[in-house]
PDB file of C-alpha atoms in Angstrom:
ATOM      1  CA  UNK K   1       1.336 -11.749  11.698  1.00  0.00           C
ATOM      2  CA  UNK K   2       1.347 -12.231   8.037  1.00  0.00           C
ATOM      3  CA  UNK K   3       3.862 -13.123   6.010  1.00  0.00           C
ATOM      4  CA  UNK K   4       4.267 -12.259   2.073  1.00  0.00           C
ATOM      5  CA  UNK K   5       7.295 -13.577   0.597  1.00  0.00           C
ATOM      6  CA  UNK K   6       8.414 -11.905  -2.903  1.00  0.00           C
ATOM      7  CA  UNK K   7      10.966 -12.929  -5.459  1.00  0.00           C
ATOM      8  CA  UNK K   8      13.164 -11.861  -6.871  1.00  0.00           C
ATOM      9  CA  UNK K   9      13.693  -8.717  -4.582  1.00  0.00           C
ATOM     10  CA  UNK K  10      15.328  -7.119  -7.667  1.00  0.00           C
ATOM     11  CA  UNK K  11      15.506  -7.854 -11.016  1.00  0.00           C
ATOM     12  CA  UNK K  12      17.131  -6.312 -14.466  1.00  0.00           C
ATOM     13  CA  UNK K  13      14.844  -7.595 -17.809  1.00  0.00           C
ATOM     14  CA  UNK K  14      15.671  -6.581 -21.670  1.00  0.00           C
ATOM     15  CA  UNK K  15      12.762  -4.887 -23.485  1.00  0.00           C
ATOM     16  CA  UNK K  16      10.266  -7.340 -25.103  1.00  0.00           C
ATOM     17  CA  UNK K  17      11.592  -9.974 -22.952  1.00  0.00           C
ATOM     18  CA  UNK K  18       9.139 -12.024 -20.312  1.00  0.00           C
ATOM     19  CA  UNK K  19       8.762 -11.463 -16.805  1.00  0.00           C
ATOM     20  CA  UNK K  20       7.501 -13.483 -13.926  1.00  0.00           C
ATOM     21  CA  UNK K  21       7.103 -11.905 -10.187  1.00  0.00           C
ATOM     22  CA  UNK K  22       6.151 -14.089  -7.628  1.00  0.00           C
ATOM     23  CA  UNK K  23       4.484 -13.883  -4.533  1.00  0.00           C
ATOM     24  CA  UNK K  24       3.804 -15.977  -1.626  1.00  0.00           C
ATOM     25  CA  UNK K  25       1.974 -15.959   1.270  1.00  0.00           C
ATOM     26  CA  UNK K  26       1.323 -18.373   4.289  1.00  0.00           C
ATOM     27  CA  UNK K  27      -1.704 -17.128   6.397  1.00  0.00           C
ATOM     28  CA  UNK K  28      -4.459 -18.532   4.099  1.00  0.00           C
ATOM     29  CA  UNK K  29      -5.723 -15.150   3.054  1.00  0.00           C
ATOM     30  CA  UNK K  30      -8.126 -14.850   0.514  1.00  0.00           C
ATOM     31  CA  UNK K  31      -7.143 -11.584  -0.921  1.00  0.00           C
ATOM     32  CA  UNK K  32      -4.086 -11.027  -3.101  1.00  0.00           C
ATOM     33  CA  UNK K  33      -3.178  -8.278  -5.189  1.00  0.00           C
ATOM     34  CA  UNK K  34      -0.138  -6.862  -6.942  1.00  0.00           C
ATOM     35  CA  UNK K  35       0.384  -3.050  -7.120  1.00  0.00           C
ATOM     36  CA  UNK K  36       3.236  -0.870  -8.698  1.00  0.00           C
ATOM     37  CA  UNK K  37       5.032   1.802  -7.426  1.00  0.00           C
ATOM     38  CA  UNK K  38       6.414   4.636  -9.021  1.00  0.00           C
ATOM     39  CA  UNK K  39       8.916   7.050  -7.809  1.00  0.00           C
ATOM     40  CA  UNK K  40       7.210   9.657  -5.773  1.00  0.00           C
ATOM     41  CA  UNK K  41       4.053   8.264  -6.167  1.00  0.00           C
ATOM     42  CA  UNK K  42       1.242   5.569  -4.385  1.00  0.00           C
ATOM     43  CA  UNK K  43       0.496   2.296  -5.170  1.00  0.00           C
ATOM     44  CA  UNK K  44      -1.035   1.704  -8.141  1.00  0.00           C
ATOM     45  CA  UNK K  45      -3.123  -1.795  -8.318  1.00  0.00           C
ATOM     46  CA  UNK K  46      -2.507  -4.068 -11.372  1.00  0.00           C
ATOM     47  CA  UNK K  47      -4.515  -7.158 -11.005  1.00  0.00           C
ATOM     48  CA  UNK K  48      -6.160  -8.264  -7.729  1.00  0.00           C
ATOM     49  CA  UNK K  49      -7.722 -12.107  -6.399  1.00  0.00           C
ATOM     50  CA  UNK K  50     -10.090 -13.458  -4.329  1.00  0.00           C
ATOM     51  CA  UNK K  51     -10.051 -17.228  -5.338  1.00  0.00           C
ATOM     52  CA  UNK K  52      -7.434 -19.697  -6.239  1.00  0.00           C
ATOM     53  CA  UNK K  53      -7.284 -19.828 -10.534  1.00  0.00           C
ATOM     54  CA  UNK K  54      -9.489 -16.792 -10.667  1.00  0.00           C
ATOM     55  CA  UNK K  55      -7.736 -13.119 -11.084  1.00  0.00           C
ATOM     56  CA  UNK K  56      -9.562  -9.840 -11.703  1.00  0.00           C
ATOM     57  CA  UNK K  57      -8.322  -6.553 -13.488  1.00  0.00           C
ATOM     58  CA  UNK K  58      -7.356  -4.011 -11.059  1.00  0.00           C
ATOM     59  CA  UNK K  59      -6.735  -0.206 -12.165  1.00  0.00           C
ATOM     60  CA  UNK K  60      -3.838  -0.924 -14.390  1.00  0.00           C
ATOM     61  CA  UNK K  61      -3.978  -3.748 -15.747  1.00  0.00           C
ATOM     62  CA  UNK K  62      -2.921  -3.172 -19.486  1.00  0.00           C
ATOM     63  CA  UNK K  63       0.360  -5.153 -20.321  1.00  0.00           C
ATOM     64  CA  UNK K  64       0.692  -7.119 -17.160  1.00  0.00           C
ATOM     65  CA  UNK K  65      -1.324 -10.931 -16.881  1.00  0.00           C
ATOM     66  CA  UNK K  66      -1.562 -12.603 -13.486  1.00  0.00           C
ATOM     67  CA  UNK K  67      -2.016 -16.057 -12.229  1.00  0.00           C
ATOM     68  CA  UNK K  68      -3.090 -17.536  -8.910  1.00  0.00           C
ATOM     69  CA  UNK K  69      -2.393 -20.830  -9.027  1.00  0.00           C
ATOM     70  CA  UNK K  70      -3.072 -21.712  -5.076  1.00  0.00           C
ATOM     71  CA  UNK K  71      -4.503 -19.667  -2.077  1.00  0.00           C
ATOM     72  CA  UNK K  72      -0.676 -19.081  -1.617  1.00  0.00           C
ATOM     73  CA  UNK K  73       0.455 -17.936  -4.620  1.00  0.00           C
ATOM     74  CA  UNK K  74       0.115 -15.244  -6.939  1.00  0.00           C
ATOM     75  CA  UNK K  75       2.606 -13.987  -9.791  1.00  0.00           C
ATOM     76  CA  UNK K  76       2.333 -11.159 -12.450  1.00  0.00           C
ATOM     77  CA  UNK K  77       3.567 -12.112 -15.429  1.00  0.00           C
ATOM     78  CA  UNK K  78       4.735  -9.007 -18.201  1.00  0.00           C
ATOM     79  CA  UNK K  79       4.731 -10.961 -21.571  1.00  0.00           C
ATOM     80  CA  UNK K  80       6.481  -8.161 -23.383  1.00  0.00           C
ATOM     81  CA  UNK K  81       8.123  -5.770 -20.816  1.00  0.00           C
ATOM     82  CA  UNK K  82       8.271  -2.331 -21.981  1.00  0.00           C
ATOM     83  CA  UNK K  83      10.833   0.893 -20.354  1.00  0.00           C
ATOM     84  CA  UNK K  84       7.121   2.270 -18.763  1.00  0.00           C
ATOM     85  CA  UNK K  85       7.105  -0.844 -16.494  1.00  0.00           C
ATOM     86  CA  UNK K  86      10.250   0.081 -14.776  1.00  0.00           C
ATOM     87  CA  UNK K  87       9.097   0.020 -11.126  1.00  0.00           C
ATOM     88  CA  UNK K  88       8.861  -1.516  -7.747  1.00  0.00           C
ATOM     89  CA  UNK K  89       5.840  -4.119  -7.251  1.00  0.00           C
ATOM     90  CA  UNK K  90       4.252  -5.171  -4.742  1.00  0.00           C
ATOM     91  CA  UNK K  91       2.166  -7.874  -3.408  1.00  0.00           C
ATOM     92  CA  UNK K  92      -0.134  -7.909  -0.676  1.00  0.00           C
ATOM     93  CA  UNK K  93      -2.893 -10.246   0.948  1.00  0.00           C
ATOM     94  CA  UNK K  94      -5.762  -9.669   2.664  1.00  0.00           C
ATOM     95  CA  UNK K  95      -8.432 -12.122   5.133  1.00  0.00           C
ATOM     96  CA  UNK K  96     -11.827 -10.613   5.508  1.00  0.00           C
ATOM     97  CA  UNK K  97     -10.805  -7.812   7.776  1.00  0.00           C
ATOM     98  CA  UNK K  98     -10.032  -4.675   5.869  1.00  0.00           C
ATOM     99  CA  UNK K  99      -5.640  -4.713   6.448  1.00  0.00           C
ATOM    100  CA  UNK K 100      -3.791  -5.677   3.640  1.00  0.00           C
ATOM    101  CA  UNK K 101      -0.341  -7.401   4.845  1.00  0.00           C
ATOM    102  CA  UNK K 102       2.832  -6.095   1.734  1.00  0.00           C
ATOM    103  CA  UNK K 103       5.781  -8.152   1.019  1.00  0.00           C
ATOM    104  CA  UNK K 104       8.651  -6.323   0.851  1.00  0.00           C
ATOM    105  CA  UNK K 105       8.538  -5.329  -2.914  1.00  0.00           C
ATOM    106  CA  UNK K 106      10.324  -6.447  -6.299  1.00  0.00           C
ATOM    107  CA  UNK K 107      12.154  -3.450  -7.991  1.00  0.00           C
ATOM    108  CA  UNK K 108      11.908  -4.365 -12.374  1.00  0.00           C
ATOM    109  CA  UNK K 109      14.720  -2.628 -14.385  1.00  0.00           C
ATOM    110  CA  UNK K 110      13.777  -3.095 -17.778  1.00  0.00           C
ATOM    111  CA  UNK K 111      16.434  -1.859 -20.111  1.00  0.00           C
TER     112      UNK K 111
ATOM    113  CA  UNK J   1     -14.659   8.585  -6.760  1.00  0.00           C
ATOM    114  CA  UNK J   2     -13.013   7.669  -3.286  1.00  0.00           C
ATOM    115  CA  UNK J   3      -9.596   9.367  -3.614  1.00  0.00           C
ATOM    116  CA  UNK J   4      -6.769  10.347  -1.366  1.00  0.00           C
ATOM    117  CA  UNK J   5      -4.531  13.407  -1.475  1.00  0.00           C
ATOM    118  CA  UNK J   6      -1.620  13.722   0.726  1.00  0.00           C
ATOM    119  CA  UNK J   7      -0.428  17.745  -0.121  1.00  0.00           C
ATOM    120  CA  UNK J   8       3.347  17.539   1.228  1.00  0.00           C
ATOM    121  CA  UNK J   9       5.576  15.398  -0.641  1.00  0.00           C
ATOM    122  CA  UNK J  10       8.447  16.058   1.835  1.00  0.00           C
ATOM    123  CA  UNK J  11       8.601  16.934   5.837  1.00  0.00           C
ATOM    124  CA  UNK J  12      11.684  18.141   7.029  1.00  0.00           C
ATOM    125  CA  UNK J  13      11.552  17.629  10.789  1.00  0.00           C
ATOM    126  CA  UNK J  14      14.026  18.173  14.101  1.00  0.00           C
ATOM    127  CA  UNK J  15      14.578  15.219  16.676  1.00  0.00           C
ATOM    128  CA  UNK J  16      11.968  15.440  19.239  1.00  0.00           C
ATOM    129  CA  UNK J  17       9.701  17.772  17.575  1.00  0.00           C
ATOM    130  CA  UNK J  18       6.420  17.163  17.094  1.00  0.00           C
ATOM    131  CA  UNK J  19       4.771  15.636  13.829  1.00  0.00           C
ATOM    132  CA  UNK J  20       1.326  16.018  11.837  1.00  0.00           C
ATOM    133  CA  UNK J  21       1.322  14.680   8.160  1.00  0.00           C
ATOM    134  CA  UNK J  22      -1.555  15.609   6.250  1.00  0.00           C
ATOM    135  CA  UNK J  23      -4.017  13.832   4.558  1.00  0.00           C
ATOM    136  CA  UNK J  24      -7.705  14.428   2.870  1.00  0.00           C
ATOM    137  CA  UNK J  25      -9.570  11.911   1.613  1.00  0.00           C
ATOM    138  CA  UNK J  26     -12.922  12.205  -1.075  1.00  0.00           C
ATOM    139  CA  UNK J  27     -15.830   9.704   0.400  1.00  0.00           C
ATOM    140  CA  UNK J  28     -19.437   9.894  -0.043  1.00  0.00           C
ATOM    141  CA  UNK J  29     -20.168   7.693   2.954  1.00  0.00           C
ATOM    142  CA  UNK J  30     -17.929   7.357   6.383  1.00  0.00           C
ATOM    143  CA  UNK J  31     -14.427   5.658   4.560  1.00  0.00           C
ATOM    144  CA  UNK J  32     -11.866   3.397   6.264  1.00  0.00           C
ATOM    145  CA  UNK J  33      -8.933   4.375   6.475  1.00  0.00           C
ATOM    146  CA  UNK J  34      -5.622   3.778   7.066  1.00  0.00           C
ATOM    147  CA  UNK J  35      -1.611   5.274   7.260  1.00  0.00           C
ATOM    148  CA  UNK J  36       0.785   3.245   6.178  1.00  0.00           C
ATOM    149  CA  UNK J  37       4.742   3.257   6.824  1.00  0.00           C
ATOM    150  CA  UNK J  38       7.469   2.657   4.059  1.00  0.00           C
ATOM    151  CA  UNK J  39      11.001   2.313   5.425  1.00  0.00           C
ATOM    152  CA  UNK J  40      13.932   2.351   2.857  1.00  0.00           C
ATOM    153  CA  UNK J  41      13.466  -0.971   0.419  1.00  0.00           C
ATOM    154  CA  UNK J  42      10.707  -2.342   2.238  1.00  0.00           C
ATOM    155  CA  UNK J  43       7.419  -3.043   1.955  1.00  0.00           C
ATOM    156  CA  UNK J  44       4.488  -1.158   3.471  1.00  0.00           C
ATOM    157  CA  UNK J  45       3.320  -1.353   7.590  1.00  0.00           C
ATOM    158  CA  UNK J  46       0.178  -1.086   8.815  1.00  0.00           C
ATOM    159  CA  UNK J  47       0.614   2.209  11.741  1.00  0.00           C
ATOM    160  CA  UNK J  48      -3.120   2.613  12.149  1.00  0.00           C
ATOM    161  CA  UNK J  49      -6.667   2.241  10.861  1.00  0.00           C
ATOM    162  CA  UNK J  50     -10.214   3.978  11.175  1.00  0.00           C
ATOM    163  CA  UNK J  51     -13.034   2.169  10.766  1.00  0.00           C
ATOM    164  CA  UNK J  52     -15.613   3.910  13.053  1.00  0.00           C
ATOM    165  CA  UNK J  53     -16.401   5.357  16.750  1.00  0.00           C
ATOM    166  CA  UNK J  54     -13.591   7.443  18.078  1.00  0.00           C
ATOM    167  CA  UNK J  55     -12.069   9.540  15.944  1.00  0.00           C
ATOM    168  CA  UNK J  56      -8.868   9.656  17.292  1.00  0.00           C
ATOM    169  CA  UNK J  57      -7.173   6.168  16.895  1.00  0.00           C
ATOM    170  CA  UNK J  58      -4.006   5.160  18.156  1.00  0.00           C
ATOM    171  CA  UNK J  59      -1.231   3.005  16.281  1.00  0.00           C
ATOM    172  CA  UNK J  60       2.170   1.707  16.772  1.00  0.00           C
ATOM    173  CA  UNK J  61       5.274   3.637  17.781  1.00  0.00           C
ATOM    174  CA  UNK J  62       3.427   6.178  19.318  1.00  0.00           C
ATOM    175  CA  UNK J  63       1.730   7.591  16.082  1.00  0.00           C
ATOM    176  CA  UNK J  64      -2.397   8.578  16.631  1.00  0.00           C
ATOM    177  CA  UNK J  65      -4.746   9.664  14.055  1.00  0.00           C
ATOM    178  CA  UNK J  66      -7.592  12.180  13.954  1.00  0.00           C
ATOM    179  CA  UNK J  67     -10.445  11.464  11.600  1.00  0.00           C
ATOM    180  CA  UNK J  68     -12.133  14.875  11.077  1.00  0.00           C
ATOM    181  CA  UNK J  69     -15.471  13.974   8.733  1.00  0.00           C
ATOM    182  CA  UNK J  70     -16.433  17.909   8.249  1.00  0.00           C
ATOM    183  CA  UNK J  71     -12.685  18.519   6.991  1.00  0.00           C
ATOM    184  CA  UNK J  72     -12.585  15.107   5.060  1.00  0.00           C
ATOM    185  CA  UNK J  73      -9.257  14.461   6.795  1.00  0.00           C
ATOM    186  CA  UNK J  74      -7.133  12.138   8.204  1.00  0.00           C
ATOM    187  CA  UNK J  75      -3.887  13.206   9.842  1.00  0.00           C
ATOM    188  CA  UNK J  76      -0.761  11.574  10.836  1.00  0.00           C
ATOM    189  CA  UNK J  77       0.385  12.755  14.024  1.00  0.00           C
ATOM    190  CA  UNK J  78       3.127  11.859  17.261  1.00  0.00           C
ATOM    191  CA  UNK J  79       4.248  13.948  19.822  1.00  0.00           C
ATOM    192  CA  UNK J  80       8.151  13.644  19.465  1.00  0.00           C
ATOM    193  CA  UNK J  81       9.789  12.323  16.456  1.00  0.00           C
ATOM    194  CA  UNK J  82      13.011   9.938  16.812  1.00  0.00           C
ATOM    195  CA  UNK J  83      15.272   9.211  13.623  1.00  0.00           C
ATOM    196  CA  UNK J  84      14.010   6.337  13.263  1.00  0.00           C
ATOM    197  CA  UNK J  85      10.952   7.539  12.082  1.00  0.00           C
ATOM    198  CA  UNK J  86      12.257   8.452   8.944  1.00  0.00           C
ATOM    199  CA  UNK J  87      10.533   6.973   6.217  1.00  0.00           C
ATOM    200  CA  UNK J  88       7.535   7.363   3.619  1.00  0.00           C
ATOM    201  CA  UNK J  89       4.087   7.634   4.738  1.00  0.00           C
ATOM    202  CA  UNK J  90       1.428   6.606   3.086  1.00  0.00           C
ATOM    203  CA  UNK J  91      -2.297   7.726   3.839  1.00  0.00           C
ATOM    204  CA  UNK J  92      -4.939   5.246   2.265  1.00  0.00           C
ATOM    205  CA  UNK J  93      -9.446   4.821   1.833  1.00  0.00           C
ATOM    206  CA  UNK J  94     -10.609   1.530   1.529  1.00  0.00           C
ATOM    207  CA  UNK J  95     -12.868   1.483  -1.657  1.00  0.00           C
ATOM    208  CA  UNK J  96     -15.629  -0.925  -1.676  1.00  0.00           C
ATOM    209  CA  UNK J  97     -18.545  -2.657  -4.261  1.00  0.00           C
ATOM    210  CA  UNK J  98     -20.868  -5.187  -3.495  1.00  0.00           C
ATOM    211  CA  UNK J  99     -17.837  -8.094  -4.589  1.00  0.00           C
ATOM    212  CA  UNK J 100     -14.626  -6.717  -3.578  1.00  0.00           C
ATOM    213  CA  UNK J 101     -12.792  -3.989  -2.036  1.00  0.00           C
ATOM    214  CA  UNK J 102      -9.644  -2.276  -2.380  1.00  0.00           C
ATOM    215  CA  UNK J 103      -7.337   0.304  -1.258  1.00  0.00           C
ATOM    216  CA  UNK J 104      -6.490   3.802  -2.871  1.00  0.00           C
ATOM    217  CA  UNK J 105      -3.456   5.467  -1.394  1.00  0.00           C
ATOM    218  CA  UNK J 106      -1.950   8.546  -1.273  1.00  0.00           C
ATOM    219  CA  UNK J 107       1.313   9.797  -3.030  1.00  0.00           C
ATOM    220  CA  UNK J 108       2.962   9.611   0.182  1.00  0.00           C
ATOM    221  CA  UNK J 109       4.965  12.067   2.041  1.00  0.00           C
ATOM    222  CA  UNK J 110       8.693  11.615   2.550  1.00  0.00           C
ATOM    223  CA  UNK J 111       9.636  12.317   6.254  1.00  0.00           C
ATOM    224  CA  UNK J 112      13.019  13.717   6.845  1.00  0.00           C
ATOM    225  CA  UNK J 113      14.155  13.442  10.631  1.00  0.00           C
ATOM    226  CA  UNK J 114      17.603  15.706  11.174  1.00  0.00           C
ATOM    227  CA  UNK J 115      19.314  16.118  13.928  1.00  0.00           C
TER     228      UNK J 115
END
């Protein structure tokens, strides 16, 4: 089964201040893409890849940057974080069948 | 657009009753789709997927799935709830281009299992 690693699990960040979420994954999927969840609401998908240094704009991608740096890992990075980003994220990968495989989330405080 | 709407936000539900969570899904062609479990501060499951053939579909934990094309639905069933199964469900349609494909989900319904 796969396995998505994310850290931190939780993390508090000051507004303006830069933020780094990893992700990491060991079944040498393709597919990785970071989403955000809001409370009482689906995921929402930030920036997605299919390639190692290549990322693609997802649905939301306006204030968030990502990087994939190796088939393994993937981070989203928030330059300047703003109160709006205040969320859980997640990360997910995907081979070439159609199930995506979620690590267990990262919830941002930004104050 | 490919969208997903799940209309109940919360299900309040008795121990060993039976279950259907709701889903209806926009699709030009025949989607794939999927439900998707959330338990408290975890990530999302995989319970079950459509892709084609049957329309009923079985998944884990004894949760099925009847794709219904003329109703553009999708719905979450099981025959007898435990506590366990308390959670957030998520319905989702795969959305796909010539490149790359993703998934749209739901808002998720919030199931309440009480004694």
């Amino acid at each position: 089964e796969a396995a998505v690693t994310q850290s931190p699990r939780s993390k508090v960040a000051v507004t303006g201040g830069k933020v780094t979420l990893s992700c990491h994954q060991t079944n040498n999927h393709d597919y990785m893409y970071w989403y955000r969840q809001d409370t009482g609401h689906g995921l929402r998908l930030i920036h997605y890849s299919y390639v190692a240094d290549s990322t693609e704009k997802g649905d939301i991608p306006d204030g968030y940057k990502a990087s994939r740096p190796s088939q393994e890992n993937f981070s989203l990075i928030l330059e300047l974080a703003s109160l709006s980003q205040t969320a859980v994220y997640f990360c997910a990968s995907k081979a070439f069948s159609y199930e995506q495989y979620f690590g267990p989330g990262t919830r941002l405080t930004v104050l | 657009a490919q969208s997903v709407t799940q209309p109940d936000a919360r299900v309040t539900v008795s121990e060993g009753a039976s279950l259907q969570l709701r889903c209806k899904y926009s699709s030009s062609v025949t989607p794939y789709l999927f439900w998707y479990v959330q338990y408290p501060r975890q990530g999302l499951q995989l319970l079950l997927k459509y892709y084609s053939g049957d329309p009923v579909v079985q998944g884990v934990n004894g949760f099925e799935a009847e794709f219904s094309k003329s109703n553009s639905s999708f719905h979450l069933r099981k025959a007898s709830v435990h506590w366990s199964d308390s959670a957030v469900y998520f319905c989702a349609v795969r959305i796909a281009s010539s490149s790359f494909s993703k998934l749209v989900f739901g808002q998720g319904t919030s199931l309440s299992v009480v004694p």
